[in-house]
Coordinates of C-alpha atoms in Angstrom, one line a residue:
Chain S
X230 CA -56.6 2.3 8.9
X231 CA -56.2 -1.4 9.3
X232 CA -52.3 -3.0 10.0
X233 CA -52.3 -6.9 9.0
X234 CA -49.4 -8.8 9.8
X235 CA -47.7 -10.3 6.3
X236 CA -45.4 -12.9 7.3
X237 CA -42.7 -12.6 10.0
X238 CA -40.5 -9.4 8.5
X239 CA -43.8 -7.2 6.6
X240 CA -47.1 -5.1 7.4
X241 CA -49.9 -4.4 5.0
X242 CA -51.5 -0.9 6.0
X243 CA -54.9 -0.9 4.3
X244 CA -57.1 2.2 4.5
X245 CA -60.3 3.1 3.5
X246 CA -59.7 5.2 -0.1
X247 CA -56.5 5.7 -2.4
X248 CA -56.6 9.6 -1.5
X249 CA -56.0 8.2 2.1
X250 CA -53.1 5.7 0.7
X251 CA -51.6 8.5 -1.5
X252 CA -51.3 10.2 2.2
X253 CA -50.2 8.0 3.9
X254 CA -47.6 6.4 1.6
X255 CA -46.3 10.4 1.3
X256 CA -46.1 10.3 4.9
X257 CA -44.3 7.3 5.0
X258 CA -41.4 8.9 2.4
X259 CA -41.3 12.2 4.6
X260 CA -40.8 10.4 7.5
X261 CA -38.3 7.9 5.6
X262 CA -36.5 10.7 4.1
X263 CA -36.0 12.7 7.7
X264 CA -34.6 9.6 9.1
X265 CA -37.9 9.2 11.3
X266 CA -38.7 5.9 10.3
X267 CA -37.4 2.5 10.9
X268 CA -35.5 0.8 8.2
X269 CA -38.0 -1.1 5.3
X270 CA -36.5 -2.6 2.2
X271 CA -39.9 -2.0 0.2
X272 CA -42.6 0.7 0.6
X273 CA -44.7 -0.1 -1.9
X274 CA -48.3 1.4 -2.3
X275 CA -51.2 -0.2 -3.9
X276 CA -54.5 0.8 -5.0
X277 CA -55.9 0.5 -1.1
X278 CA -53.0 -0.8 0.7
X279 CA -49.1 0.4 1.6
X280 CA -46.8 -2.8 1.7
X281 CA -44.0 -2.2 4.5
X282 CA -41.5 -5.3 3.6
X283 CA -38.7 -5.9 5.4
X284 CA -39.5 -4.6 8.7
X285 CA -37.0 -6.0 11.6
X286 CA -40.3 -5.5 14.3
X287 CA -43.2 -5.2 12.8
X288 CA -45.0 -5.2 15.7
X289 CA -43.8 -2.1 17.0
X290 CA -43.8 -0.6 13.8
X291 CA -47.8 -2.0 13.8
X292 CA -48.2 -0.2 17.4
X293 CA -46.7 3.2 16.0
X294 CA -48.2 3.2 12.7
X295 CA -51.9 2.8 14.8
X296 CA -51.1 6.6 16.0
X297 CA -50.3 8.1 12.5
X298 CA -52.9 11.0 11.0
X299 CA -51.3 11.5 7.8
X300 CA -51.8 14.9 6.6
X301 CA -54.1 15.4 3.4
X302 CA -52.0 15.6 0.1
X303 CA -51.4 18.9 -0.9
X304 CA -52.6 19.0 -5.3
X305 CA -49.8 20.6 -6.1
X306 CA -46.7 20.0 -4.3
X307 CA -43.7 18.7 -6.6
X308 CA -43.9 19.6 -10.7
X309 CA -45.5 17.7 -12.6
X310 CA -44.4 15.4 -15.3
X311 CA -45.9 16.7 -18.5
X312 CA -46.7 13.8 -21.4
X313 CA -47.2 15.0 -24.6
X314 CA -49.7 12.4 -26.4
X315 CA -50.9 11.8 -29.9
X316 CA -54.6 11.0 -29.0
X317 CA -55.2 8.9 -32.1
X318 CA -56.1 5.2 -30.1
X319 CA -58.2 2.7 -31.6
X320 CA -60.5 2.4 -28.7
X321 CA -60.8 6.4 -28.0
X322 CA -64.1 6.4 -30.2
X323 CA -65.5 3.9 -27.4
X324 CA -64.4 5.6 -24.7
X325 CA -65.8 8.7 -25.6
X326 CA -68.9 6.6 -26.5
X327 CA -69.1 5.3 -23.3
X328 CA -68.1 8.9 -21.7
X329 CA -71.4 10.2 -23.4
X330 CA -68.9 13.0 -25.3
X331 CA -67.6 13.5 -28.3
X332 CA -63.5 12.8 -29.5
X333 CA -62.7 16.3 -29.4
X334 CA -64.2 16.4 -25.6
X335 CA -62.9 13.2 -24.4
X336 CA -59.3 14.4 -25.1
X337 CA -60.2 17.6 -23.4
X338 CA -61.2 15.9 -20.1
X339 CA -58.5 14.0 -20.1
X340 CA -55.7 17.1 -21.3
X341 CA -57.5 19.3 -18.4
X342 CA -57.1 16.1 -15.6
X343 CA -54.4 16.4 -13.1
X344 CA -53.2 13.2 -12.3
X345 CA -50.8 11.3 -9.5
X346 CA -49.5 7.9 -9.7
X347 CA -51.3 5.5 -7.3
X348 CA -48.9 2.9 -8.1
X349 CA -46.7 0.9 -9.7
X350 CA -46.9 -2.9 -11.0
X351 CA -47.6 -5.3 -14.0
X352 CA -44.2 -4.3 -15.6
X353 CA -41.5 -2.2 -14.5
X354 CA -42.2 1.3 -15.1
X355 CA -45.9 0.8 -15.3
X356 CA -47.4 3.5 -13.5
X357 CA -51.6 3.4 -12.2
X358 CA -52.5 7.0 -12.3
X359 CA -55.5 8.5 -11.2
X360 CA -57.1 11.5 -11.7
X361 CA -60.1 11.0 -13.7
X362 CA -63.8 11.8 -11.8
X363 CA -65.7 8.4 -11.4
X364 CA -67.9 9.2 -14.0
X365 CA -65.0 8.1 -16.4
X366 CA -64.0 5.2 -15.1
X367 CA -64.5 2.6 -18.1
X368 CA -64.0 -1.4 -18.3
X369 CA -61.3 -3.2 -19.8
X370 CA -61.6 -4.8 -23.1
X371 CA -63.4 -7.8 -23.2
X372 CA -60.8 -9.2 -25.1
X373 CA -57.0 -8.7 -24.2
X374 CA -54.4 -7.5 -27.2
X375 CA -51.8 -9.8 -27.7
X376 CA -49.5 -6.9 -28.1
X377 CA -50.2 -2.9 -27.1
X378 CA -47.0 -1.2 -28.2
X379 CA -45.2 0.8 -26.0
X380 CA -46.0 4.3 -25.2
X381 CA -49.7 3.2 -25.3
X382 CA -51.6 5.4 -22.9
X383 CA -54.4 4.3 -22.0
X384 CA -57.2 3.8 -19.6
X385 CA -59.2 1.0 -17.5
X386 CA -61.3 1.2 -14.1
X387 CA -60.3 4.4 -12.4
X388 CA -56.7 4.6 -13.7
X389 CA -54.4 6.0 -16.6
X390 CA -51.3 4.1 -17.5
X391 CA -48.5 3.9 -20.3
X392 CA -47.1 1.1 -21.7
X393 CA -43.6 1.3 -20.7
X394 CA -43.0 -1.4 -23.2
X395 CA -44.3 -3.3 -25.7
X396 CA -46.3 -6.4 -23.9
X397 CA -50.1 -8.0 -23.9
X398 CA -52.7 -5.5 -22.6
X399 CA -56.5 -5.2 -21.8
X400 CA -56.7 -1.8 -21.5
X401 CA -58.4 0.9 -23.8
X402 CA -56.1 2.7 -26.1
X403 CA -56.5 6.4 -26.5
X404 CA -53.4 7.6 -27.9
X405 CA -49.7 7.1 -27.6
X406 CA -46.4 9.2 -26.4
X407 CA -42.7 9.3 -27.5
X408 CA -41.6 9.4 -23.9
X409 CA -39.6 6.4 -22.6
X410 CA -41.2 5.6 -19.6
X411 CA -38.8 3.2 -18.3
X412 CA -35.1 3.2 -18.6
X413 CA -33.1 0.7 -16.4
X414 CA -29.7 2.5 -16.7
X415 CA -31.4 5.7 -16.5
X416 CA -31.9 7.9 -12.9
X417 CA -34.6 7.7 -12.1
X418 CA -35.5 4.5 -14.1
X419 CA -39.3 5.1 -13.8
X420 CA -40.5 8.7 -15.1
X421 CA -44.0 7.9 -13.8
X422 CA -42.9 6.8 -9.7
X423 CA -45.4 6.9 -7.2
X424 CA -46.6 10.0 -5.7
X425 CA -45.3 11.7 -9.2
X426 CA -48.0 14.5 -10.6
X427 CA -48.9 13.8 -14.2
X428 CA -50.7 16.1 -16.7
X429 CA -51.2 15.0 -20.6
X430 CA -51.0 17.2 -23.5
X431 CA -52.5 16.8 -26.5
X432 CA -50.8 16.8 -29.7
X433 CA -46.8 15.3 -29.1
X434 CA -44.7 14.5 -31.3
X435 CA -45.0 14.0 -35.6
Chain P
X267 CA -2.8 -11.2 -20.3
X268 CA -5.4 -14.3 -20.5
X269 CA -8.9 -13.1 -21.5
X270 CA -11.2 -13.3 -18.2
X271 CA -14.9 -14.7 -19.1
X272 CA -16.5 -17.6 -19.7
X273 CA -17.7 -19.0 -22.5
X274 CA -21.0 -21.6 -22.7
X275 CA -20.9 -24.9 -24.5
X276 CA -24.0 -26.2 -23.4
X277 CA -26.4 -24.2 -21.8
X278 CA -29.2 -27.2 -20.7
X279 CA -32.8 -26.3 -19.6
X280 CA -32.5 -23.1 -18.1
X281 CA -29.2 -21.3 -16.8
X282 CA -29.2 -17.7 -15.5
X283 CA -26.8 -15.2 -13.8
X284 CA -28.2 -14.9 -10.4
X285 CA -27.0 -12.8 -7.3
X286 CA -28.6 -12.1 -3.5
X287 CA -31.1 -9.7 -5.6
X288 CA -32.5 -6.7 -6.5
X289 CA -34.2 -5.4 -3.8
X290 CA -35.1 -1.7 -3.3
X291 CA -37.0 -1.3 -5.9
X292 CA -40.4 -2.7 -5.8
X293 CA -42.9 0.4 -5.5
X294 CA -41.5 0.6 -9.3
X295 CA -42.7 -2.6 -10.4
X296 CA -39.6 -4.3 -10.3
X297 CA -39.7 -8.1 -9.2
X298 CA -36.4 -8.8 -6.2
X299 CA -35.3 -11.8 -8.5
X300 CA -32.3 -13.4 -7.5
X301 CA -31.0 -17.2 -6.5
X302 CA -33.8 -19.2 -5.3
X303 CA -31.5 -20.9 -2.7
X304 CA -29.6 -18.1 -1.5
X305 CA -27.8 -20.4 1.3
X306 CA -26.4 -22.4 -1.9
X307 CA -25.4 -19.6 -3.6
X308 CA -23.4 -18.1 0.0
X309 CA -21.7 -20.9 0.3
X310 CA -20.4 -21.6 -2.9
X311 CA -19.1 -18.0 -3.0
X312 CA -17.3 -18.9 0.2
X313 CA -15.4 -21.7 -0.9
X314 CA -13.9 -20.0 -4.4
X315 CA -13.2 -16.7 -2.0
X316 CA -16.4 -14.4 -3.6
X317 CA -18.1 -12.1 -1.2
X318 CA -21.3 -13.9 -0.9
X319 CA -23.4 -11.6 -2.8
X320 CA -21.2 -12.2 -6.0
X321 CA -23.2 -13.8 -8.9
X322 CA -23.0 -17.3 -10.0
X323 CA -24.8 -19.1 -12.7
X324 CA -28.0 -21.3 -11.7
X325 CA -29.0 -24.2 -13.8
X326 CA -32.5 -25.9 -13.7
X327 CA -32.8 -29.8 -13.6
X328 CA -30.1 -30.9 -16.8
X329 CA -26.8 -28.9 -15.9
X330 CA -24.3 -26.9 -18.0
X331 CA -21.0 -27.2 -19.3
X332 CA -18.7 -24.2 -19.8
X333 CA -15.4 -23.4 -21.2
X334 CA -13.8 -20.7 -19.1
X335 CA -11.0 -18.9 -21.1
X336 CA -8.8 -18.4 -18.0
X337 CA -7.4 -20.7 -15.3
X338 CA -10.3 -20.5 -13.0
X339 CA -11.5 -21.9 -9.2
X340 CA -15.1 -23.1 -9.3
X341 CA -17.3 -24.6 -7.1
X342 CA -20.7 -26.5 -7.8
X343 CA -23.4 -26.8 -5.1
X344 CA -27.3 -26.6 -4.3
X345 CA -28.4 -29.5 -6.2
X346 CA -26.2 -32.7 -6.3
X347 CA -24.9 -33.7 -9.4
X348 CA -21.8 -35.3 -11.5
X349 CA -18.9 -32.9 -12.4
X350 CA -16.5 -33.3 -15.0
X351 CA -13.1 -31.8 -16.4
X352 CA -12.7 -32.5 -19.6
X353 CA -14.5 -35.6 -18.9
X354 CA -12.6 -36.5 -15.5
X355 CA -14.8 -37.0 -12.5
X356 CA -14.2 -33.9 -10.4
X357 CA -15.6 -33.0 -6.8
X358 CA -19.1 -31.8 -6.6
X359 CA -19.4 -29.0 -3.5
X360 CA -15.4 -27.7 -3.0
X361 CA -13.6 -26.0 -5.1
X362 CA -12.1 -27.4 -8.3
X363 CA -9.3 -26.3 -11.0
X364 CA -10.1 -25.9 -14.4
X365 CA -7.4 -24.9 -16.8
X366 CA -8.4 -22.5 -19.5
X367 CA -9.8 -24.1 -22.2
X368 CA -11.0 -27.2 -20.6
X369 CA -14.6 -27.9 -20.4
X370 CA -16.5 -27.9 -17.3
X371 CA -19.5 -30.2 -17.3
X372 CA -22.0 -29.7 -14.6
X373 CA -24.1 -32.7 -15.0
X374 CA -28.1 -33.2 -14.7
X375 CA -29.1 -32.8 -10.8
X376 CA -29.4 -36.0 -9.1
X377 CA -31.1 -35.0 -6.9
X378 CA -32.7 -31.3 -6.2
X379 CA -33.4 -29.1 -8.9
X380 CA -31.0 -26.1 -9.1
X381 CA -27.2 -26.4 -8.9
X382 CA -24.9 -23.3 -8.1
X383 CA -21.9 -22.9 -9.8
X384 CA -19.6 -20.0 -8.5
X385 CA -16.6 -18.6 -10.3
X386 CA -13.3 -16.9 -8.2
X387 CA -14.0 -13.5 -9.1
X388 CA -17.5 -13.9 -10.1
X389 CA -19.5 -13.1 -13.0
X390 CA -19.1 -9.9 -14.1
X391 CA -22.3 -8.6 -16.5
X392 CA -23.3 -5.3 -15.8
X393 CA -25.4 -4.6 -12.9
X394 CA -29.1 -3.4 -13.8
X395 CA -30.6 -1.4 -10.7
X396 CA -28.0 -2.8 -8.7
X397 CA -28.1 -6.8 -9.2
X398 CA -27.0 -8.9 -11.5
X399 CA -29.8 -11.5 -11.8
X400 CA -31.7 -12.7 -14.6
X401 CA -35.3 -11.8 -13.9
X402 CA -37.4 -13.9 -16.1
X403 CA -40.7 -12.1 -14.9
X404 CA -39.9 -8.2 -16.3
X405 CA -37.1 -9.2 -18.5
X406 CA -34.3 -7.4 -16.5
X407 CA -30.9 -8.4 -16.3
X408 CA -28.7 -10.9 -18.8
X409 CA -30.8 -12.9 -20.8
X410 CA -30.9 -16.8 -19.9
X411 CA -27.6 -18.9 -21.1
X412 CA -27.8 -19.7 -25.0
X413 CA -25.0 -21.5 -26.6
X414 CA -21.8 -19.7 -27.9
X415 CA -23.0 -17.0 -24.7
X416 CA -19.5 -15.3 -23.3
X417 CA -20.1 -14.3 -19.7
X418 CA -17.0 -11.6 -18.1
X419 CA -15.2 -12.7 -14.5
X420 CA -14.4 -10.0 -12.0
X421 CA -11.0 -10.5 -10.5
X422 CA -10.2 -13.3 -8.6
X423 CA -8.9 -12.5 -5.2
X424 CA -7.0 -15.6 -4.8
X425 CA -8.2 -15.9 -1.2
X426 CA -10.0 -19.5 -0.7
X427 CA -11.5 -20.4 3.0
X428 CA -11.0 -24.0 4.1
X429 CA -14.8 -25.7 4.1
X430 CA -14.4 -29.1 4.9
X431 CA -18.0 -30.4 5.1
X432 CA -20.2 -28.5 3.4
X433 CA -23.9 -28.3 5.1
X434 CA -26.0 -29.7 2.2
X435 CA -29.5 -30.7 4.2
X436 CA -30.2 -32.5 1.0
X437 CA -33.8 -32.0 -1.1
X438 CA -36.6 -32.9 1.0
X439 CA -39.2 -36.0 0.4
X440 CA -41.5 -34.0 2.0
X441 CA -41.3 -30.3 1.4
X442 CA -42.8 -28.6 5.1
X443 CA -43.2 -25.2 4.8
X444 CA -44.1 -22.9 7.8
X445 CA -46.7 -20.2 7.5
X446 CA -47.8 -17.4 9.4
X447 CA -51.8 -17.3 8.0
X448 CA -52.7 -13.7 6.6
X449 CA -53.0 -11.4 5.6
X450 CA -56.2 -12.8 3.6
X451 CA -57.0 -15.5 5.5
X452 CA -60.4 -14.2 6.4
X453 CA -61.4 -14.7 2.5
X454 CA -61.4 -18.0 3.1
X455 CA -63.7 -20.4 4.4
X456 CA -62.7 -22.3 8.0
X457 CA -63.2 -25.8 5.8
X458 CA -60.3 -24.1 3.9
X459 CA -57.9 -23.0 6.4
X460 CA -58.2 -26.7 8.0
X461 CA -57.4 -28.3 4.5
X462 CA -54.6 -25.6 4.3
X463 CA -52.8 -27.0 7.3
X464 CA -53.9 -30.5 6.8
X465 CA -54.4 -31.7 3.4
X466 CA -51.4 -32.9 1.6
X467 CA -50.2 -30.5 -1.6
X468 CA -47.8 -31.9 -4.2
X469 CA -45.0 -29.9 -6.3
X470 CA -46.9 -29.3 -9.8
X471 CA -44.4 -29.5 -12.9
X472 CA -45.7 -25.6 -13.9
X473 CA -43.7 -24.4 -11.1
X474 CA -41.1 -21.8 -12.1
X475 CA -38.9 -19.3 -11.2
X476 CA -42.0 -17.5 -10.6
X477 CA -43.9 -19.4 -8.0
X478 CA -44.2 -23.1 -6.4
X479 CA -47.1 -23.9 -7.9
X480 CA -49.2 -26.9 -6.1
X481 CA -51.3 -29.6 -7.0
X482 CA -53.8 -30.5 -4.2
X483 CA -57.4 -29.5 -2.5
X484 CA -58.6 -26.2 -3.9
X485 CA -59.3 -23.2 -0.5
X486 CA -62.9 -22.5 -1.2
X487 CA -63.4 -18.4 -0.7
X488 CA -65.5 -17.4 2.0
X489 CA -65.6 -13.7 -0.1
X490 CA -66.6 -13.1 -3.5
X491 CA -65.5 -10.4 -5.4
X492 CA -62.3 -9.1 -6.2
X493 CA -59.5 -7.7 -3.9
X494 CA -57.8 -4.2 -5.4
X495 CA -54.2 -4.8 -6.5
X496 CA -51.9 -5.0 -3.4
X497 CA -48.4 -5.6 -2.5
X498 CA -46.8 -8.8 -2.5
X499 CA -43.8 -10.8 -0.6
X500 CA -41.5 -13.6 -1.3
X501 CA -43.1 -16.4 0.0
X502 CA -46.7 -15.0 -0.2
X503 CA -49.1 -18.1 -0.4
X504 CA -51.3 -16.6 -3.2
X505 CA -54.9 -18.5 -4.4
X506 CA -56.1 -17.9 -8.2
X507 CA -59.8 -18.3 -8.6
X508 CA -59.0 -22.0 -9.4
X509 CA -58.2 -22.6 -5.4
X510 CA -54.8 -24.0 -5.9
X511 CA -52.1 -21.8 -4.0
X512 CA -48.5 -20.6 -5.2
X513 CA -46.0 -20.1 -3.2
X514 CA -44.2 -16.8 -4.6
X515 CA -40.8 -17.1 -5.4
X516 CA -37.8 -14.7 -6.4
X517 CA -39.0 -13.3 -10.0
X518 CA -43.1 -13.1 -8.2
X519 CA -44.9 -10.0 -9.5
X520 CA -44.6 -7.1 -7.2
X521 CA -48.5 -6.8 -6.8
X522 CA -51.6 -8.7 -7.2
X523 CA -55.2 -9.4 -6.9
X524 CA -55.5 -12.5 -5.6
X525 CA -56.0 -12.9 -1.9
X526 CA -52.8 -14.3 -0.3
X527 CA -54.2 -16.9 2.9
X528 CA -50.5 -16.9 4.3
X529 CA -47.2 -16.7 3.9
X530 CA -43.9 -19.1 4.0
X531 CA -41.3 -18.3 6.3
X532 CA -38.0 -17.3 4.0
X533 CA -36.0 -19.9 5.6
X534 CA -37.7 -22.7 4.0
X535 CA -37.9 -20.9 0.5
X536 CA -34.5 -22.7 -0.2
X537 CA -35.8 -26.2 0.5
X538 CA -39.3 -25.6 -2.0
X539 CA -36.8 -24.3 -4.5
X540 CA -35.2 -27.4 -4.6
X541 CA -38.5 -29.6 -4.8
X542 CA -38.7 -31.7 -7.7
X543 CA -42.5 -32.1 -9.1
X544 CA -44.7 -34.5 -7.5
X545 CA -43.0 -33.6 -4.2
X546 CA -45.1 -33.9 -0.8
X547 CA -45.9 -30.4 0.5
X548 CA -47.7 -29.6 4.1
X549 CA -48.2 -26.3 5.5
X550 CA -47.5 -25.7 9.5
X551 CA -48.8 -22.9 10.5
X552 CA -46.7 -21.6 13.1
X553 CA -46.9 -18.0 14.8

């Protein structure tokens, strides 16, 4: 674990995997949530990194965090969010081209998957899940879409995300969901937060 | 009972609703947003009586002119420019009458960039995840001014506090922002981090909401590759592959993967807000 000094009021905690900055950012809401921490406007976790922003001393906060050992994230504390999926993408023949597998098995890998949300970013609502072995991750398009509609699920590098809206995308489509993923006058706004457990199922919807 | 809102007869370049922010909720993905000279805003809340955090309107570069449908108290400030009542001169940074139905014209900045107009009793839009800004990177909040737009006031209180001067530092000719280097400074080359606090930067015109973007040297990386998506601050001093930094403002994305070399203190966030293109910009790194 590495503490870097982010201007005068934040910390960037970078460790060495995301199953160590799942833990950590876990550890982070336990303590926050017991009233053990001091106050931070923004915890916000990334794919190696926890963001601590608006810290009044981030020094000592630096010296304390130094003596943490997170515990190892439990797989299945908390339900999970189920997403029912119509796995009918354009680019799900590729991906289960480049899996080495046929259609019927790629949605099977992904249905059988237990995910967690890394993180959030690109668009409110826009979770990065992971979940998937290494042997799936797969590039992003060479070429962006000008427009992936929303409820897109789909998949690039190591990660599984939804389209919370409609917007420009690189990713590979493999299906799409009914869900609303992001609702700013709902609570909570963002079904897919981080730390949330995720499965898909196959077959949602019409 | 008169009908409380205001409606927009001109709208000019770019006017939004903007408050202190929406903070709180940035592991979601959601941008703070909010005034980019948040000492403009405070004060121009003060004088019509608003608590601080109430929302005004913030125009870019050409003004706006409005036609509230109420007697209301306003007060103009951030960027200097003309102000009219129904076409008579009015006072630009106290507070000023304007009789329902008469136009407000808040004229093209004279100097600056963004002028703050504040209404007794606010404006009242709805409140998305807790703020009332316009957040022109994710869409939330109000959408920008458009012609013919009504905007709601809250109640006015009726309190006003005596400001006699108003502290207006006035837009800078040379735009000095202090950094604190890091927390990517080690993927840069030492050729780079001497050009960063050395070289002189100007304002680009493709500066937004978004960032300060700056035309100058580009940091030559010391590290290839690319740095995993990480969190990012107001202020961060962020470098694309094409070397020139941005200075992250309110609406910034809430990550990124571009290596941030340092990072401006907030204080003088108001100041590069304010700087009109071709502006003068030097880093001083300070610790």
């Amino acid at each position: 674990m590495r503490v870097l000094r982010v201007g005068d009021r934040a910390l960037l905690v970078e460790l060495d995997d995301s199953g160590a900055t799942e833990a950590l950012h876990a550890e982070l809401l336990r303590r926050r949530a017991a009233g053990a921490l001091p106050a931070v406007r923004e915890i916000v976790p990334a794919a190696r990194t926890v963001l601590l922003d608006g810290v009044d001393a981030p020094e000592r906060l630096a010296a304390e965090l130094a003596g943490w050992e997170p515990a190892p994230l439990h797989a299945r504390v908390g339900e999970a969010v189920e997403v029912p999926v119509r796995y009918d993408g354009p680019d799900l023949p590729e991906v289960a081209a480049l899996w080495g597998v046929s259609v019927e098995a790629a949605v099977r890998i992904h249905t059988a998957a237990e995910f967690r949300v890394s993180f959030c970013g690109f668009a409110p609502g826009f979770g990065y899940l992971t979940g998937l072995g290494e042997r799936y991750e797969v590039p992003r398009r060479a070429t962006p879409r000008t427009a992936v509609p929303a409820g897109s699920v789909a998949l690039a590098g190591p990660y599984t995300g939804v389209y919370p809206r409609s917007s420009p995308g690189g990713w590979q489509l493999i299906g799409s969901t009914d869900l609303v993923l992001w609702d700013a006058e709902r609570d909570p706004a963002a079904l897919l937060a981080p730390g949330t457990r995720v499965r898909f199922t196959a077959g949602g919807g019409r | 009972m008169s009908d409380r809102a205001l409606a927009v007869v001109r709208a000019g370049a770019l006017t939004t609703v903007q408050d202190l922010g929406r903070t709180g909720y940035a592991h979601l993905g959601v941008p703070r947003s909010g005034a980019l000279d948040p000492a403009a805003v405070r004060l121009v809340n003060r004088l019509v009586g608003n608590p601080e955090d109430s929302a005004v309107l913030e125009t870019t570069v050409s003004g706006c002119a409005l036609r509230p449908r109420c007697a209301v108290t306003v007060a103009v400030g951030g960027a200097p420019c003309p102000v009219r009542v129904d076409g008579r001169p009015a006072a630009w940074g106290t507070t000023v009458r304007v009789g329902a139905g008469s136009v407000l014209e808040v004229g093209a900045a004279v100097r600056g960039l963004r002028s703050y107009v504040a209404v007794g009793g606010g404006i009242a839009v709805a409140p998305v995840l807790g703020s009332r800004s316009t957040d022109l990177l994710s869409g939330l909040g109000p959408a920008p001014l458009a012609e013919d737009t009504v905007l709601p006031l809250g109640p006015d209180t009726g309190v006003r506090v005596a400001v006699d001067a108003p502290p207006w530092p006035g837009p800078p000719d040379e735009l000095v922002l202090r950094v604190r280097l890091g927390p990517r400074d080690d993927w840069f080359t030492a050729d780079a981090l001497r050009a960063l606090s050395t070289r002189a930067y100007r304002v680009s015109p493709a500066s937004n909401r978004i960032g300060l973007r700056l035309d100058g040297p580009p940091l030559e990386r010391a590290v290839a590759g690319e740095l995993p998506s990480e969190g990012m601050v107001l202020g961060a001093v962020q470098v694309p592959p094409d070397g020139r930094p941005v200075v992250f403002l309110a609406d910034h994305p809430t990550t990124g993967g571009y290596p941030v070399v340092a990072v401006v203190r907030e204080a003088d966030l108001g100041a590069a807000a304010q700087a009109v293109p071709g502006t003068p910009v030097r880093f001083v790194p300070v610790r």
